[in-house]
Amino acid sequence: MANRTRFITIDTRQYTEAAGEIASNRARQQREEDLNAYGTQGYALLSTVTIPTHDGLRIVDTLARTDESY
């Protein structure tokens, strides 16, 4: 029997300007919902990286799930 590990990433944009506040709030809410949904499917959060951009930042979450009966 072999194990198979599946990796996924979630990419979330955050804006520094006030005009992007609504979009940033929605993105954070969607990120939370995505993390919770993947968690119920057996995925574990491996890492979170923030990447500065010219107008804010990107949050990249990496998740993995190992399927033992592959």
Backbone as ProteinMPNN parsed JSONL, in Angstrom:
{"seq_chain_A": "MANRTRFITIDTRQYTEAAGEIASNRARQQREEDLNAYGTQGYALLSTVTIPTHDGLRIVDTLARTDESY", "coords_chain_A": {"N_chain_A": [[0.824, -1.184, 0.0], [0.51, 2.18, -0.813], [1.048, 5.577, 0.123], [-0.554, 8.627, -0.63], [-0.034, 12.016, -0.93], [-1.8, 14.979, -1.003], [-1.525, 18.293, -2.061], [-2.556, 21.649, -1.626], [-3.06, 25.142, -2.339], [-4.075, 28.24, -0.94], [-4.794, 31.424, -1.954], [-4.778, 34.682, -0.879], [-5.65, 38.044, -1.258], [-4.728, 41.191, 0.078], [-5.346, 44.603, 0.599], [-3.725, 47.774, 0.978], [-4.716, 50.345, 0.773], [-7.49, 52.487, 1.638], [-9.647, 52.257, -0.082], [-9.668, 49.614, -0.803], [-10.602, 48.275, 1.371], [-13.103, 46.94, 1.784], [-12.929, 44.834, -0.059], [-10.704, 43.519, 1.022], [-11.697, 42.713, 3.526], [-13.709, 40.919, 2.721], [-12.117, 39.031, 1.443], [-10.585, 38.02, 3.587], [-12.617, 36.838, 5.088], [-13.486, 34.884, 3.261], [-11.143, 33.385, 3.112], [-11.025, 32.319, 5.723], [-13.349, 30.71, 5.679], [-12.641, 28.922, 3.626], [-10.346, 27.667, 4.75], [-11.513, 26.401, 6.971], [-13.333, 24.691, 5.648], [-11.631, 23.019, 4.132], [-10.271, 21.886, 6.26], [-12.248, 20.265, 7.43], [-12.302, 18.33, 5.53], [-10.073, 16.906, 5.986], [-7.641, 18.115, 5.49], [-4.554, 19.602, 6.49], [-3.098, 22.568, 7.743], [-0.058, 23.58, 6.532], [1.762, 25.685, 6.09], [1.946, 29.286, 6.199], [2.475, 32.049, 4.247], [3.375, 35.413, 3.842], [3.412, 37.8, 1.304], [4.75, 40.755, 0.302], [3.288, 43.261, -1.77], [2.959, 45.802, -4.335], [0.627, 47.195, -3.691], [-0.332, 46.199, -1.317], [-0.618, 43.065, 0.17], [-0.061, 39.524, -0.323], [-1.45, 36.571, 0.92], [-0.446, 33.341, 1.285], [-1.52, 30.209, 1.802], [-0.566, 26.923, 2.498], [-1.775, 23.691, 2.279], [-2.189, 20.244, 3.206], [-3.104, 16.813, 2.628], [-3.038, 13.44, 3.503], [-3.67, 10.499, 1.864], [-4.187, 7.303, 2.767], [-5.014, 4.923, 1.629], [-4.354, 4.566, -1.13]], "CA_chain_A": [[0.0, 0.0, 0.0], [1.245, 3.435, -0.894], [0.354, 6.781, 0.57], [-0.532, 9.741, -1.574], [-0.282, 13.29, -0.264], [-2.326, 16.019, -1.889], [-1.208, 19.643, -1.61], [-3.297, 22.746, -2.241], [-2.745, 26.463, -1.803], [-5.126, 29.26, -0.932], [-4.164, 32.719, -2.189], [-5.656, 35.754, -0.404], [-5.119, 39.4, -1.479], [-5.072, 42.233, 1.036], [-4.973, 45.908, 0.059], [-3.365, 48.747, 2.009], [-5.491, 51.571, 0.619], [-8.84, 52.448, 2.204], [-10.583, 51.848, -1.127], [-9.68, 48.165, -0.877], [-10.977, 47.71, 2.675], [-14.223, 45.999, 1.645], [-12.401, 43.642, -0.729], [-9.829, 42.835, 1.975], [-12.552, 42.058, 4.523], [-14.336, 39.767, 2.064], [-11.076, 38.028, 1.187], [-10.267, 37.377, 4.867], [-13.751, 35.981, 5.432], [-13.437, 33.737, 2.354], [-9.989, 32.574, 3.537], [-11.439, 31.563, 6.91], [-14.295, 29.681, 5.243], [-11.889, 27.913, 2.875], [-9.516, 26.898, 5.684], [-12.408, 25.526, 7.743], [-13.88, 23.659, 4.761], [-10.57, 22.042, 3.851], [-9.998, 21.185, 7.511], [-13.243, 19.203, 7.607], [-11.999, 17.293, 4.538], [-8.852, 16.221, 6.397], [-6.426, 18.859, 5.154], [-3.872, 20.288, 7.59], [-2.358, 23.753, 7.329], [1.379, 23.36, 6.669], [2.477, 26.954, 6.198], [1.336, 30.533, 5.747], [3.508, 32.981, 3.834], [2.87, 36.702, 3.372], [4.266, 38.35, 0.26], [4.429, 42.163, 0.057], [3.078, 43.705, -3.146], [2.976, 47.265, -4.445], [-0.597, 47.787, -3.154], [-0.81, 45.425, -0.169], [0.12, 41.821, 0.324], [-0.723, 38.257, -0.625], [-1.298, 35.524, 1.922], [-0.496, 32.049, 0.62], [-1.609, 29.1, 2.742], [-0.346, 25.603, 1.905], [-2.424, 22.637, 3.045], [-1.931, 18.897, 2.695], [-3.877, 15.679, 3.155], [-2.467, 12.173, 3.083], [-4.614, 9.41, 1.65], [-3.431, 6.086, 3.045], [-5.466, 3.764, 0.849], [-4.224, 4.914, -2.537]], "C_chain_A": [[0.868, 1.248, 0.0], [0.383, 4.568, -0.361], [0.484, 7.852, -0.505], [-0.87, 11.009, -0.8], [-0.712, 14.313, -1.301], [-2.031, 17.378, -1.262], [-2.096, 20.634, -2.345], [-2.806, 24.053, -1.641], [-3.986, 27.346, -1.887], [-4.416, 30.602, -1.008], [-5.159, 33.82, -1.808], [-4.976, 37.105, -0.596], [-5.615, 40.343, -0.395], [-4.536, 43.554, 0.503], [-4.696, 46.888, 1.192], [-4.2, 50.02, 1.927], [-6.909, 51.389, 1.151], [-9.873, 51.967, 1.186], [-10.686, 50.326, -1.236], [-10.123, 47.486, 0.4], [-12.085, 46.666, 2.57], [-13.735, 44.705, 0.996], [-11.508, 42.845, 0.217], [-10.634, 42.084, 3.026], [-13.217, 40.813, 3.946], [-13.318, 38.643, 1.846], [-10.691, 37.296, 2.468], [-11.375, 36.426, 5.293], [-13.748, 34.727, 4.558], [-12.284, 32.818, 2.725], [-10.359, 31.71, 4.732], [-12.385, 30.427, 6.539], [-13.581, 28.557, 4.496], [-11.048, 27.041, 3.802], [-10.375, 25.938, 6.503], [-12.957, 24.39, 6.886], [-12.833, 22.597, 4.446], [-10.208, 21.259, 5.103], [-10.98, 20.052, 7.749], [-13.042, 18.058, 6.614], [-10.69, 16.573, 4.865], [-7.561, 16.916, 6.04], [-5.877, 19.541, 6.409], [-3.091, 21.459, 7.011], [-0.881, 23.524, 7.593], [2.149, 24.657, 6.85], [1.614, 28.103, 5.708], [2.463, 31.51, 5.466], [2.83, 34.27, 3.407], [3.896, 37.303, 2.425], [3.865, 39.802, 0.029], [4.256, 42.428, -1.44], [3.047, 45.23, -3.16], [1.739, 47.922, -3.819], [-1.161, 47.025, -1.956], [0.051, 44.209, 0.048], [-0.737, 40.644, -0.098], [-0.439, 37.311, 0.524], [-1.456, 34.2, 1.188], [-0.442, 30.964, 1.693], [-1.399, 27.802, 1.964], [-0.925, 24.554, 2.837], [-2.114, 21.287, 2.409], [-2.848, 17.885, 3.367], [-3.247, 14.41, 2.615], [-3.563, 11.124, 3.024], [-3.84, 8.104, 1.774], [-3.839, 4.896, 2.185], [-5.457, 4.083, -0.638], [-3.761, 3.735, -3.328]], "O_chain_A": [[1.847, 1.338, 0.741], [-0.846, 4.512, -0.396], [1.502, 7.956, -1.189], [-1.878, 11.063, -0.096], [-0.068, 14.486, -2.336], [-2.262, 17.582, -0.07], [-2.357, 20.482, -3.538], [-2.209, 24.068, -0.564], [-4.819, 27.208, -2.783], [-3.527, 30.879, -0.203], [-6.259, 33.879, -2.358], [-3.847, 37.296, -0.146], [-6.78, 40.297, -0.002], [-3.409, 43.621, 0.013], [-5.346, 46.844, 2.236], [-4.368, 50.705, 2.936], [-7.461, 50.289, 1.122], [-10.864, 51.337, 1.556], [-11.695, 49.81, -1.715], [-10.037, 46.263, 0.517], [-12.005, 45.616, 3.207], [-14.083, 43.612, 1.443], [-11.552, 41.615, 0.211], [-10.3, 40.953, 3.379], [-13.28, 39.775, 4.605], [-13.62, 37.465, 2.038], [-10.489, 36.082, 2.446], [-11.106, 35.337, 5.8], [-13.981, 33.626, 5.056], [-12.425, 31.597, 2.662], [-10.053, 30.518, 4.764], [-12.238, 29.308, 7.031], [-13.877, 27.38, 4.705], [-11.034, 25.818, 3.662], [-9.995, 24.785, 6.704], [-13.038, 23.25, 7.345], [-13.127, 21.403, 4.491], [-9.87, 20.078, 5.012], [-10.587, 18.985, 8.223], [-13.543, 16.953, 6.822], [-10.249, 15.718, 4.096], [-6.484, 16.364, 6.264], [-6.631, 19.994, 7.27], [-2.501, 21.36, 5.935], [-0.48, 23.3, 8.735], [3.075, 24.73, 7.658], [0.686, 27.924, 4.918], [3.303, 31.771, 6.327], [1.826, 34.239, 2.695], [5.094, 37.313, 2.709], [2.74, 40.061, -0.401], [4.989, 41.885, -2.267], [3.104, 45.868, -2.109], [1.796, 49.095, -3.451], [-2.334, 47.184, -1.616], [1.278, 44.293, 0.105], [-1.958, 40.744, -0.216], [0.678, 37.257, 1.037], [-2.477, 33.96, 0.544], [0.556, 30.822, 2.4], [-1.984, 27.608, 0.899], [-0.615, 24.524, 4.028], [-1.815, 21.204, 1.218], [-3.299, 18.068, 4.498], [-2.956, 14.307, 1.424], [-4.283, 10.892, 3.995], [-2.942, 7.831, 0.977], [-3.063, 3.952, 2.035], [-6.46, 3.884, -1.324], [-3.593, 3.835, -4.544]]}, "name": "protein", "num_of_chains": 1, "seq": "MANRTRFITIDTRQYTEAAGEIASNRARQQREEDLNAYGTQGYALLSTVTIPTHDGLRIVDTLARTDESY"}
